[in-house]
């Protein structure tokens, strides 16, 4: 003999008939549905759950934006290391050449310039991808807001990581100009 089947319940209000038993899920034998009690309680429950869903969807958009910022920060770290290492190599070999300790050709200069340019290339690609993704995310957020899936009352914040990346790109350009043409911005020798 098989054990008695228990009804599948999606939540506690779906199948409970209000009299201690399980009624028809469509509601024709449901005391709570006939009396109107279930409709009011279910409506309040559904409104609460819909509001929670909107808040969670809005938070998911913010988490996605923050993930894009973290990705850009990783690219900034990589390019900062390459630009800084390239400029340090150049300055080290330049000081050794000025003190007549090392007479070298252009190999250290070219290698340093290559590292700086690769760091700048990583930054340009990261900035491009970040702006493209942010525009897509803003458009999707506006679409979700107009369809009522999220509230969309807060402004889309400015990406501080993007500002830092653009600043580092400018610093990289100045370092490359220093190596190529000997231009110094802050009065170095």
Short mmCIF file of N, CA and C in Angstrom, two decimals:
data_model
loop_
_atom_site.label_atom_id
_atom_site.label_comp_id
_atom_site.label_asym_id
_atom_site.label_seq_id
_atom_site.Cartn_x
_atom_site.Cartn_y
_atom_site.Cartn_z
N UNK A 1 0.83 -1.17 0.00
CA UNK A 1 0.00 0.00 0.00
C UNK A 1 0.88 1.25 0.00
N UNK A 2 0.50 2.19 -0.80
CA UNK A 2 1.27 3.42 -0.92
C UNK A 2 0.89 4.40 0.17
N UNK A 3 1.85 5.21 0.61
CA UNK A 3 1.50 6.24 1.60
C UNK A 3 0.61 7.30 0.95
N UNK A 4 -0.20 7.98 1.74
CA UNK A 4 -1.10 9.00 1.18
C UNK A 4 -0.29 10.14 0.56
N UNK A 5 -0.81 10.62 -0.57
CA UNK A 5 -0.15 11.74 -1.25
C UNK A 5 -0.43 13.04 -0.55
N UNK A 6 0.62 13.83 -0.38
CA UNK A 6 0.42 15.16 0.19
C UNK A 6 0.43 16.15 -0.96
N UNK A 7 -0.41 17.14 -0.90
CA UNK A 7 -0.46 18.11 -2.00
C UNK A 7 0.82 18.94 -2.08
N UNK A 8 1.18 19.35 -3.28
CA UNK A 8 2.32 20.23 -3.45
C UNK A 8 1.89 21.64 -3.09
N UNK A 9 2.62 22.27 -2.20
CA UNK A 9 2.25 23.60 -1.71
C UNK A 9 3.34 24.58 -2.12
N UNK A 10 2.95 25.65 -2.79
CA UNK A 10 3.92 26.67 -3.17
C UNK A 10 4.19 27.62 -2.02
N UNK A 11 3.19 27.96 -1.27
CA UNK A 11 3.37 28.67 -0.01
C UNK A 11 2.20 28.27 0.89
N UNK A 12 2.21 28.74 2.09
CA UNK A 12 1.21 28.26 3.06
C UNK A 12 -0.20 28.72 2.73
N UNK A 13 -0.37 29.67 1.84
CA UNK A 13 -1.71 30.15 1.53
C UNK A 13 -2.29 29.50 0.28
N UNK A 14 -1.48 28.78 -0.49
CA UNK A 14 -1.97 28.23 -1.75
C UNK A 14 -2.99 27.12 -1.57
N UNK A 15 -2.75 26.17 -0.68
CA UNK A 15 -3.61 25.01 -0.61
C UNK A 15 -4.38 24.88 0.70
N UNK A 16 -4.07 25.67 1.69
CA UNK A 16 -4.75 25.55 2.97
C UNK A 16 -6.14 26.15 2.86
N UNK A 17 -7.15 25.41 3.30
CA UNK A 17 -8.52 25.88 3.10
C UNK A 17 -9.06 26.72 4.26
N UNK A 18 -8.28 26.95 5.29
CA UNK A 18 -8.74 27.80 6.38
C UNK A 18 -9.49 27.05 7.47
N UNK A 19 -9.78 25.76 7.27
CA UNK A 19 -10.49 24.98 8.27
C UNK A 19 -9.63 23.84 8.78
N UNK A 20 -8.34 23.92 8.60
CA UNK A 20 -7.46 22.88 9.10
C UNK A 20 -7.18 21.80 8.09
N UNK A 21 -7.63 21.91 6.88
CA UNK A 21 -7.40 20.88 5.87
C UNK A 21 -6.97 21.50 4.56
N UNK A 22 -6.77 20.63 3.59
CA UNK A 22 -6.35 21.11 2.27
C UNK A 22 -7.52 21.00 1.32
N UNK A 23 -7.90 22.11 0.77
CA UNK A 23 -9.01 22.13 -0.17
C UNK A 23 -8.52 22.08 -1.59
N UNK A 24 -9.40 22.34 -2.50
CA UNK A 24 -9.04 22.35 -3.91
C UNK A 24 -8.17 23.58 -4.16
N UNK A 25 -7.12 23.41 -4.92
CA UNK A 25 -6.18 24.50 -5.14
C UNK A 25 -6.79 25.60 -5.99
N UNK A 26 -7.82 25.29 -6.75
CA UNK A 26 -8.44 26.32 -7.57
C UNK A 26 -9.40 27.19 -6.75
N UNK A 27 -9.74 26.75 -5.56
CA UNK A 27 -10.50 27.59 -4.65
C UNK A 27 -11.99 27.36 -4.63
N UNK A 28 -12.57 26.43 -5.41
CA UNK A 28 -14.03 26.31 -5.41
C UNK A 28 -14.55 25.71 -4.11
N UNK A 29 -13.77 24.89 -3.41
CA UNK A 29 -14.19 24.33 -2.12
C UNK A 29 -13.44 24.99 -0.97
N UNK A 30 -12.86 26.09 -1.19
CA UNK A 30 -12.00 26.72 -0.20
C UNK A 30 -12.82 27.71 0.64
N UNK A 31 -12.89 27.46 1.93
CA UNK A 31 -13.63 28.33 2.83
C UNK A 31 -13.04 29.74 2.83
N UNK A 32 -11.71 29.81 2.87
CA UNK A 32 -11.07 31.12 2.93
C UNK A 32 -11.35 31.92 1.66
N UNK A 33 -11.41 31.26 0.53
CA UNK A 33 -11.69 31.97 -0.73
C UNK A 33 -13.15 32.43 -0.76
N UNK A 34 -14.07 31.57 -0.31
CA UNK A 34 -15.48 31.95 -0.31
C UNK A 34 -15.74 33.11 0.63
N UNK A 35 -15.02 33.18 1.73
CA UNK A 35 -15.27 34.24 2.70
C UNK A 35 -14.53 35.53 2.38
N UNK A 36 -13.59 35.49 1.44
CA UNK A 36 -12.83 36.69 1.09
C UNK A 36 -11.60 36.89 1.94
N UNK A 37 -11.42 36.12 2.99
CA UNK A 37 -10.27 36.27 3.88
C UNK A 37 -8.97 35.94 3.16
N UNK A 38 -8.98 34.89 2.39
CA UNK A 38 -7.74 34.44 1.71
C UNK A 38 -7.30 35.47 0.67
N UNK A 39 -8.22 36.06 -0.05
CA UNK A 39 -7.87 37.01 -1.09
C UNK A 39 -7.15 38.23 -0.51
N UNK A 40 -7.65 38.76 0.57
CA UNK A 40 -7.04 39.93 1.19
C UNK A 40 -5.64 39.60 1.71
N UNK A 41 -5.52 38.48 2.39
CA UNK A 41 -4.23 38.09 2.95
C UNK A 41 -3.24 37.75 1.83
N UNK A 42 -3.71 37.05 0.82
CA UNK A 42 -2.83 36.69 -0.29
C UNK A 42 -2.40 37.92 -1.05
N UNK A 43 -3.29 38.87 -1.25
CA UNK A 43 -2.96 40.09 -1.95
C UNK A 43 -1.88 40.86 -1.19
N UNK A 44 -2.06 40.97 0.12
CA UNK A 44 -1.05 41.66 0.94
C UNK A 44 0.28 40.92 0.86
N UNK A 45 0.24 39.59 0.89
CA UNK A 45 1.44 38.76 0.79
C UNK A 45 2.12 38.96 -0.57
N UNK A 46 1.32 38.99 -1.64
CA UNK A 46 1.89 39.15 -2.99
C UNK A 46 2.47 40.54 -3.18
N UNK A 47 1.81 41.57 -2.64
CA UNK A 47 2.34 42.93 -2.76
C UNK A 47 3.67 43.02 -2.03
N UNK A 48 3.74 42.43 -0.85
CA UNK A 48 4.99 42.44 -0.08
C UNK A 48 6.09 41.72 -0.86
N UNK A 49 5.76 40.57 -1.44
CA UNK A 49 6.76 39.81 -2.19
C UNK A 49 7.16 40.53 -3.47
N UNK A 50 6.24 41.24 -4.12
CA UNK A 50 6.57 41.99 -5.32
C UNK A 50 7.52 43.14 -4.97
N UNK A 51 7.26 43.81 -3.86
CA UNK A 51 8.14 44.89 -3.42
C UNK A 51 9.53 44.36 -3.11
N UNK A 52 9.61 43.22 -2.46
CA UNK A 52 10.90 42.61 -2.18
C UNK A 52 11.62 42.26 -3.48
N UNK A 53 10.89 41.77 -4.45
CA UNK A 53 11.49 41.42 -5.73
C UNK A 53 12.06 42.64 -6.44
N UNK A 54 11.34 43.74 -6.40
CA UNK A 54 11.84 44.98 -7.01
C UNK A 54 13.11 45.46 -6.33
N UNK A 55 13.11 45.40 -4.99
CA UNK A 55 14.30 45.83 -4.26
C UNK A 55 15.48 44.92 -4.58
N UNK A 56 15.25 43.62 -4.64
CA UNK A 56 16.34 42.69 -4.95
C UNK A 56 16.85 42.89 -6.36
N UNK A 57 15.96 43.17 -7.31
CA UNK A 57 16.40 43.41 -8.68
C UNK A 57 17.21 44.70 -8.75
N UNK A 58 16.77 45.73 -8.04
CA UNK A 58 17.54 46.98 -8.01
C UNK A 58 18.91 46.79 -7.39
N UNK A 59 18.97 45.98 -6.33
CA UNK A 59 20.27 45.70 -5.71
C UNK A 59 21.15 44.87 -6.65
N UNK A 60 20.55 44.00 -7.44
CA UNK A 60 21.33 43.21 -8.40
C UNK A 60 21.97 44.11 -9.45
N UNK A 61 21.26 45.15 -9.87
CA UNK A 61 21.83 46.10 -10.82
C UNK A 61 23.02 46.81 -10.18
N UNK A 62 22.88 47.20 -8.91
CA UNK A 62 24.00 47.87 -8.22
C UNK A 62 25.18 46.93 -8.05
N UNK A 63 24.92 45.66 -7.74
CA UNK A 63 26.02 44.69 -7.62
C UNK A 63 26.73 44.49 -8.95
N UNK A 64 25.99 44.50 -10.03
CA UNK A 64 26.60 44.36 -11.36
C UNK A 64 27.47 45.56 -11.67
N UNK A 65 27.00 46.75 -11.32
CA UNK A 65 27.80 47.96 -11.54
C UNK A 65 29.08 47.92 -10.72
N UNK A 66 28.98 47.48 -9.47
CA UNK A 66 30.17 47.40 -8.63
C UNK A 66 31.14 46.34 -9.14
N UNK A 67 30.64 45.27 -9.71
CA UNK A 67 31.51 44.26 -10.30
C UNK A 67 32.27 44.84 -11.49
N UNK A 68 31.61 45.67 -12.29
CA UNK A 68 32.29 46.32 -13.41
C UNK A 68 33.37 47.27 -12.89
N UNK A 69 33.11 47.96 -11.79
CA UNK A 69 34.12 48.83 -11.19
C UNK A 69 35.32 48.02 -10.69
N UNK A 70 35.05 46.87 -10.08
CA UNK A 70 36.16 46.03 -9.61
C UNK A 70 37.00 45.52 -10.76
N UNK A 71 36.36 45.20 -11.87
CA UNK A 71 37.11 44.76 -13.05
C UNK A 71 38.00 45.88 -13.56
N UNK A 72 37.47 47.09 -13.62
CA UNK A 72 38.28 48.22 -14.06
C UNK A 72 39.43 48.48 -13.08
N UNK A 73 39.18 48.32 -11.77
CA UNK A 73 40.25 48.52 -10.80
C UNK A 73 41.37 47.48 -10.97
N UNK A 74 41.03 46.27 -11.35
CA UNK A 74 42.05 45.26 -11.62
C UNK A 74 42.89 45.66 -12.83
N UNK A 75 42.25 46.20 -13.84
CA UNK A 75 42.99 46.67 -15.01
C UNK A 75 43.85 47.88 -14.66
N UNK A 76 43.37 48.74 -13.77
CA UNK A 76 44.17 49.88 -13.32
C UNK A 76 45.39 49.39 -12.56
N UNK A 77 45.22 48.40 -11.70
CA UNK A 77 46.37 47.86 -10.95
C UNK A 77 47.43 47.30 -11.89
N UNK A 78 46.98 46.54 -12.88
CA UNK A 78 47.92 45.94 -13.83
C UNK A 78 48.65 47.02 -14.62
N UNK A 79 47.92 47.99 -15.13
CA UNK A 79 48.57 49.03 -15.93
C UNK A 79 49.45 49.93 -15.07
N UNK A 80 49.05 50.18 -13.83
CA UNK A 80 49.88 50.98 -12.93
C UNK A 80 51.21 50.28 -12.68
N UNK A 81 51.16 48.97 -12.49
CA UNK A 81 52.40 48.22 -12.30
C UNK A 81 53.29 48.31 -13.53
N UNK A 82 52.70 48.15 -14.70
CA UNK A 82 53.51 48.19 -15.92
C UNK A 82 54.08 49.59 -16.17
N UNK A 83 53.28 50.62 -16.00
CA UNK A 83 53.75 51.98 -16.22
C UNK A 83 54.83 52.33 -15.19
N UNK A 84 54.56 52.02 -13.93
CA UNK A 84 55.53 52.32 -12.87
C UNK A 84 56.83 51.55 -13.05
N UNK A 85 56.74 50.28 -13.41
CA UNK A 85 57.94 49.48 -13.60
C UNK A 85 58.73 49.99 -14.81
N UNK A 86 58.03 50.33 -15.88
CA UNK A 86 58.71 50.86 -17.07
C UNK A 86 59.42 52.17 -16.77
N UNK A 87 58.76 53.06 -16.07
CA UNK A 87 59.38 54.34 -15.77
C UNK A 87 60.55 54.17 -14.80
N UNK A 88 60.44 53.24 -13.85
CA UNK A 88 61.53 52.98 -12.92
C UNK A 88 62.75 52.42 -13.64
N UNK A 89 62.54 51.51 -14.55
CA UNK A 89 63.66 50.97 -15.34
C UNK A 89 64.33 52.10 -16.12
N UNK A 90 63.54 52.95 -16.74
CA UNK A 90 64.12 54.05 -17.51
C UNK A 90 64.93 54.97 -16.61
N UNK A 91 64.37 55.37 -15.47
CA UNK A 91 65.07 56.28 -14.57
C UNK A 91 66.35 55.65 -14.02
N UNK A 92 66.30 54.36 -13.70
CA UNK A 92 67.48 53.68 -13.17
C UNK A 92 68.61 53.67 -14.19
N UNK A 93 68.31 53.26 -15.40
CA UNK A 93 69.36 53.20 -16.42
C UNK A 93 69.79 54.61 -16.86
N UNK A 94 68.90 55.57 -16.80
CA UNK A 94 69.27 56.94 -17.12
C UNK A 94 70.25 57.49 -16.08
N UNK A 95 70.02 57.22 -14.78
CA UNK A 95 70.97 57.69 -13.76
C UNK A 95 72.30 56.97 -13.84
N UNK A 96 72.28 55.68 -14.18
CA UNK A 96 73.54 54.95 -14.35
C UNK A 96 74.32 55.49 -15.54
N UNK A 97 73.65 55.89 -16.59
CA UNK A 97 74.34 56.45 -17.76
C UNK A 97 74.90 57.84 -17.45
N UNK A 98 74.17 58.64 -16.65
CA UNK A 98 74.67 59.98 -16.30
C UNK A 98 75.88 59.91 -15.39
N UNK A 99 75.97 58.89 -14.56
CA UNK A 99 77.11 58.76 -13.66
C UNK A 99 78.25 57.97 -14.30
N UNK A 100 78.15 57.68 -15.57
CA UNK A 100 79.16 56.95 -16.34
C UNK A 100 79.45 55.56 -15.79
N UNK A 101 78.50 54.96 -15.08
CA UNK A 101 78.66 53.59 -14.60
C UNK A 101 78.32 52.61 -15.72
N UNK A 102 77.39 52.98 -16.54
CA UNK A 102 76.91 52.08 -17.59
C UNK A 102 76.76 52.86 -18.88
N UNK A 103 77.40 52.38 -19.89
CA UNK A 103 77.20 52.95 -21.21
C UNK A 103 76.37 51.97 -21.99
N UNK A 104 75.17 52.31 -22.24
CA UNK A 104 74.30 51.40 -22.95
C UNK A 104 73.67 52.08 -24.14
N UNK A 105 73.04 51.28 -24.92
CA UNK A 105 72.34 51.81 -26.08
C UNK A 105 70.94 52.22 -25.70
N UNK A 106 70.05 52.00 -26.61
CA UNK A 106 68.66 52.39 -26.40
C UNK A 106 67.79 51.24 -25.90
N UNK A 107 68.36 50.09 -25.63
CA UNK A 107 67.56 48.93 -25.21
C UNK A 107 66.77 49.19 -23.93
N UNK A 108 67.38 49.71 -22.85
CA UNK A 108 66.57 49.98 -21.64
C UNK A 108 65.48 51.01 -21.90
N UNK A 109 65.80 52.02 -22.70
CA UNK A 109 64.81 53.05 -23.02
C UNK A 109 63.65 52.46 -23.80
N UNK A 110 63.96 51.65 -24.79
CA UNK A 110 62.91 51.05 -25.62
C UNK A 110 62.06 50.07 -24.81
N UNK A 111 62.71 49.27 -23.94
CA UNK A 111 61.96 48.33 -23.11
C UNK A 111 61.04 49.08 -22.15
N UNK A 112 61.55 50.16 -21.57
CA UNK A 112 60.74 50.96 -20.64
C UNK A 112 59.55 51.57 -21.37
N UNK A 113 59.81 52.10 -22.55
CA UNK A 113 58.74 52.69 -23.33
C UNK A 113 57.69 51.65 -23.71
N UNK A 114 58.15 50.46 -24.04
CA UNK A 114 57.22 49.38 -24.38
C UNK A 114 56.32 49.02 -23.20
N UNK A 115 56.91 48.92 -22.01
CA UNK A 115 56.10 48.62 -20.82
C UNK A 115 55.06 49.72 -20.56
N UNK A 116 55.47 50.95 -20.71
CA UNK A 116 54.54 52.07 -20.48
C UNK A 116 53.41 52.04 -21.51
N UNK A 117 53.76 51.81 -22.77
CA UNK A 117 52.73 51.79 -23.81
C UNK A 117 51.78 50.60 -23.64
N UNK A 118 52.30 49.45 -23.21
CA UNK A 118 51.42 48.30 -22.94
C UNK A 118 50.48 48.59 -21.78
N UNK A 119 50.99 49.24 -20.74
CA UNK A 119 50.14 49.64 -19.63
C UNK A 119 49.04 50.60 -20.06
N UNK A 120 49.40 51.53 -20.94
CA UNK A 120 48.40 52.47 -21.45
C UNK A 120 47.39 51.77 -22.34
N UNK A 121 47.83 50.78 -23.11
CA UNK A 121 46.91 50.01 -23.96
C UNK A 121 45.90 49.24 -23.11
N UNK A 122 46.37 48.65 -22.01
CA UNK A 122 45.45 47.97 -21.09
C UNK A 122 44.42 48.95 -20.54
N UNK A 123 44.88 50.15 -20.19
CA UNK A 123 43.96 51.17 -19.67
C UNK A 123 42.93 51.61 -20.69
N UNK A 124 43.38 51.84 -21.92
CA UNK A 124 42.44 52.28 -22.95
C UNK A 124 41.38 51.21 -23.19
N UNK A 125 41.81 49.94 -23.26
CA UNK A 125 40.85 48.85 -23.43
C UNK A 125 39.90 48.73 -22.26
N UNK A 126 40.42 48.87 -21.03
CA UNK A 126 39.57 48.80 -19.84
C UNK A 126 38.58 49.95 -19.76
N UNK A 127 39.05 51.15 -20.10
CA UNK A 127 38.15 52.32 -20.08
C UNK A 127 37.06 52.16 -21.13
N UNK A 128 37.43 51.73 -22.31
CA UNK A 128 36.45 51.53 -23.39
C UNK A 128 35.39 50.50 -22.99
N UNK A 129 35.85 49.37 -22.47
CA UNK A 129 34.92 48.31 -22.08
C UNK A 129 34.03 48.77 -20.93
N UNK A 130 34.60 49.52 -19.99
CA UNK A 130 33.83 49.98 -18.83
C UNK A 130 32.74 50.97 -19.26
N UNK A 131 33.08 51.90 -20.14
CA UNK A 131 32.09 52.87 -20.59
C UNK A 131 30.99 52.17 -21.39
N UNK A 132 31.38 51.26 -22.26
CA UNK A 132 30.40 50.52 -23.06
C UNK A 132 29.45 49.72 -22.15
N UNK A 133 30.00 49.04 -21.15
CA UNK A 133 29.17 48.25 -20.24
C UNK A 133 28.27 49.15 -19.39
N UNK A 134 28.80 50.28 -18.94
CA UNK A 134 27.99 51.20 -18.12
C UNK A 134 26.82 51.76 -18.91
N UNK A 135 27.05 52.08 -20.19
CA UNK A 135 25.95 52.59 -21.01
C UNK A 135 24.89 51.51 -21.22
N UNK A 136 25.31 50.28 -21.45
CA UNK A 136 24.35 49.18 -21.60
C UNK A 136 23.57 48.96 -20.31
N UNK A 137 24.27 49.01 -19.18
CA UNK A 137 23.61 48.79 -17.89
C UNK A 137 22.64 49.92 -17.57
N UNK A 138 22.99 51.14 -17.90
CA UNK A 138 22.07 52.27 -17.68
C UNK A 138 20.82 52.13 -18.53
N UNK A 139 21.01 51.70 -19.79
CA UNK A 139 19.85 51.52 -20.67
C UNK A 139 18.96 50.39 -20.15
N UNK A 140 19.55 49.30 -19.70
CA UNK A 140 18.77 48.18 -19.16
C UNK A 140 18.05 48.60 -17.89
N UNK A 141 18.72 49.40 -17.05
CA UNK A 141 18.12 49.86 -15.81
C UNK A 141 16.92 50.76 -16.10
N UNK A 142 17.07 51.66 -17.09
CA UNK A 142 15.95 52.54 -17.46
C UNK A 142 14.79 51.73 -18.02
N UNK A 143 15.09 50.72 -18.80
CA UNK A 143 14.05 49.85 -19.35
C UNK A 143 13.31 49.10 -18.24
N UNK A 144 14.06 48.59 -17.26
CA UNK A 144 13.45 47.87 -16.15
C UNK A 144 12.65 48.81 -15.26
N UNK A 145 13.09 50.05 -15.15
CA UNK A 145 12.38 51.03 -14.33
C UNK A 145 11.05 51.41 -14.98
N UNK A 146 11.04 51.60 -16.30
CA UNK A 146 9.79 51.97 -16.97
C UNK A 146 8.80 50.81 -16.99
N UNK A 147 9.29 49.57 -16.98
CA UNK A 147 8.38 48.43 -16.96
C UNK A 147 7.94 48.06 -15.55
N UNK A 148 8.48 48.75 -14.53
CA UNK A 148 8.04 48.54 -13.16
C UNK A 148 8.75 47.41 -12.44
N UNK A 149 9.82 46.90 -12.99
CA UNK A 149 10.54 45.81 -12.32
C UNK A 149 11.43 46.31 -11.19
N UNK A 150 11.90 47.55 -11.30
CA UNK A 150 12.67 48.17 -10.23
C UNK A 150 12.14 49.59 -10.04
N UNK A 151 12.53 50.20 -8.92
CA UNK A 151 12.06 51.55 -8.64
C UNK A 151 12.80 52.58 -9.47
N UNK A 152 14.11 52.52 -9.51
CA UNK A 152 14.90 53.44 -10.32
C UNK A 152 14.85 54.87 -9.85
N UNK A 153 14.68 55.10 -8.55
CA UNK A 153 14.60 56.47 -8.05
C UNK A 153 15.98 57.04 -7.79
N UNK A 154 16.98 56.21 -7.53
CA UNK A 154 18.32 56.72 -7.25
C UNK A 154 19.04 56.99 -8.56
N UNK A 155 19.95 57.94 -8.50
CA UNK A 155 20.75 58.26 -9.68
C UNK A 155 21.81 57.19 -9.89
N UNK A 156 22.20 57.01 -11.13
CA UNK A 156 23.30 56.10 -11.44
C UNK A 156 24.59 56.82 -11.06
N UNK A 157 25.37 56.28 -10.12
CA UNK A 157 26.51 57.04 -9.59
C UNK A 157 27.67 57.12 -10.57
N UNK A 158 28.49 58.13 -10.37
CA UNK A 158 29.70 58.31 -11.17
C UNK A 158 30.71 57.26 -10.73
N UNK A 159 31.41 56.68 -11.68
CA UNK A 159 32.41 55.66 -11.38
C UNK A 159 33.73 56.31 -11.00
N UNK A 160 34.10 56.21 -9.73
CA UNK A 160 35.37 56.76 -9.28
C UNK A 160 36.53 56.00 -9.92
N UNK A 161 36.34 54.71 -10.13
CA UNK A 161 37.37 53.90 -10.79
C UNK A 161 37.65 54.42 -12.19
N UNK A 162 36.62 54.85 -12.89
CA UNK A 162 36.81 55.39 -14.24
C UNK A 162 37.60 56.70 -14.20
N UNK A 163 37.34 57.55 -13.22
CA UNK A 163 38.08 58.80 -13.08
C UNK A 163 39.55 58.52 -12.78
N UNK A 164 39.81 57.55 -11.89
CA UNK A 164 41.19 57.17 -11.57
C UNK A 164 41.89 56.59 -12.80
N UNK A 165 41.18 55.78 -13.57
CA UNK A 165 41.77 55.18 -14.77
C UNK A 165 42.14 56.26 -15.80
N UNK A 166 41.29 57.24 -15.96
CA UNK A 166 41.60 58.32 -16.90
C UNK A 166 42.80 59.13 -16.40
N UNK A 167 42.85 59.38 -15.09
CA UNK A 167 44.01 60.08 -14.52
C UNK A 167 45.30 59.30 -14.71
N UNK A 168 45.25 57.99 -14.52
CA UNK A 168 46.44 57.16 -14.73
C UNK A 168 46.85 57.14 -16.19
N UNK A 169 45.89 57.20 -17.09
CA UNK A 169 46.20 57.26 -18.52
C UNK A 169 46.96 58.55 -18.85
N UNK A 170 46.56 59.64 -18.22
CA UNK A 170 47.26 60.91 -18.42
C UNK A 170 48.68 60.83 -17.87
N UNK A 171 48.84 60.22 -16.70
CA UNK A 171 50.17 60.04 -16.12
C UNK A 171 51.04 59.17 -17.03
N UNK A 172 50.45 58.12 -17.59
CA UNK A 172 51.20 57.27 -18.52
C UNK A 172 51.64 58.02 -19.76
N UNK A 173 50.77 58.88 -20.28
CA UNK A 173 51.13 59.71 -21.44
C UNK A 173 52.29 60.65 -21.10
N UNK A 174 52.26 61.24 -19.90
CA UNK A 174 53.34 62.13 -19.49
C UNK A 174 54.65 61.35 -19.33
N UNK A 175 54.58 60.12 -18.81
CA UNK A 175 55.80 59.31 -18.67
C UNK A 175 56.36 58.95 -20.03
N UNK A 176 55.49 58.61 -20.98
CA UNK A 176 55.96 58.28 -22.33
C UNK A 176 56.56 59.51 -23.01
N UNK A 177 55.95 60.68 -22.82
CA UNK A 177 56.52 61.90 -23.40
C UNK A 177 57.86 62.25 -22.77
N UNK A 178 58.01 61.96 -21.49
CA UNK A 178 59.29 62.19 -20.82
C UNK A 178 60.37 61.31 -21.43
N UNK A 179 60.06 60.06 -21.68
CA UNK A 179 61.05 59.15 -22.25
C UNK A 179 61.34 59.51 -23.70
N UNK A 180 60.32 59.80 -24.48
CA UNK A 180 60.52 60.06 -25.91
C UNK A 180 61.21 61.40 -26.19
N UNK A 181 60.73 62.46 -25.53
CA UNK A 181 61.19 63.81 -25.87
C UNK A 181 61.93 64.51 -24.74
N UNK A 182 62.02 63.89 -23.60
CA UNK A 182 62.68 64.51 -22.45
C UNK A 182 61.87 65.63 -21.82
N UNK A 183 60.55 65.61 -22.06
CA UNK A 183 59.69 66.64 -21.47
C UNK A 183 59.42 66.30 -20.01
N UNK A 184 59.59 67.27 -19.16
CA UNK A 184 59.29 67.07 -17.75
C UNK A 184 58.22 68.06 -17.34
N UNK A 185 57.25 67.57 -16.63
CA UNK A 185 56.11 68.40 -16.25
C UNK A 185 56.37 69.17 -14.97
N UNK A 186 57.11 68.54 -14.04
CA UNK A 186 57.29 69.15 -12.72
C UNK A 186 58.70 69.69 -12.50
N UNK A 187 59.39 70.03 -13.57
CA UNK A 187 60.69 70.71 -13.44
C UNK A 187 61.82 69.79 -13.06
N UNK A 188 61.80 68.54 -13.46
CA UNK A 188 62.91 67.63 -13.17
C UNK A 188 64.10 67.94 -14.05
N UNK A 189 65.23 67.31 -13.74
CA UNK A 189 66.45 67.58 -14.52
C UNK A 189 66.59 66.66 -15.70
#
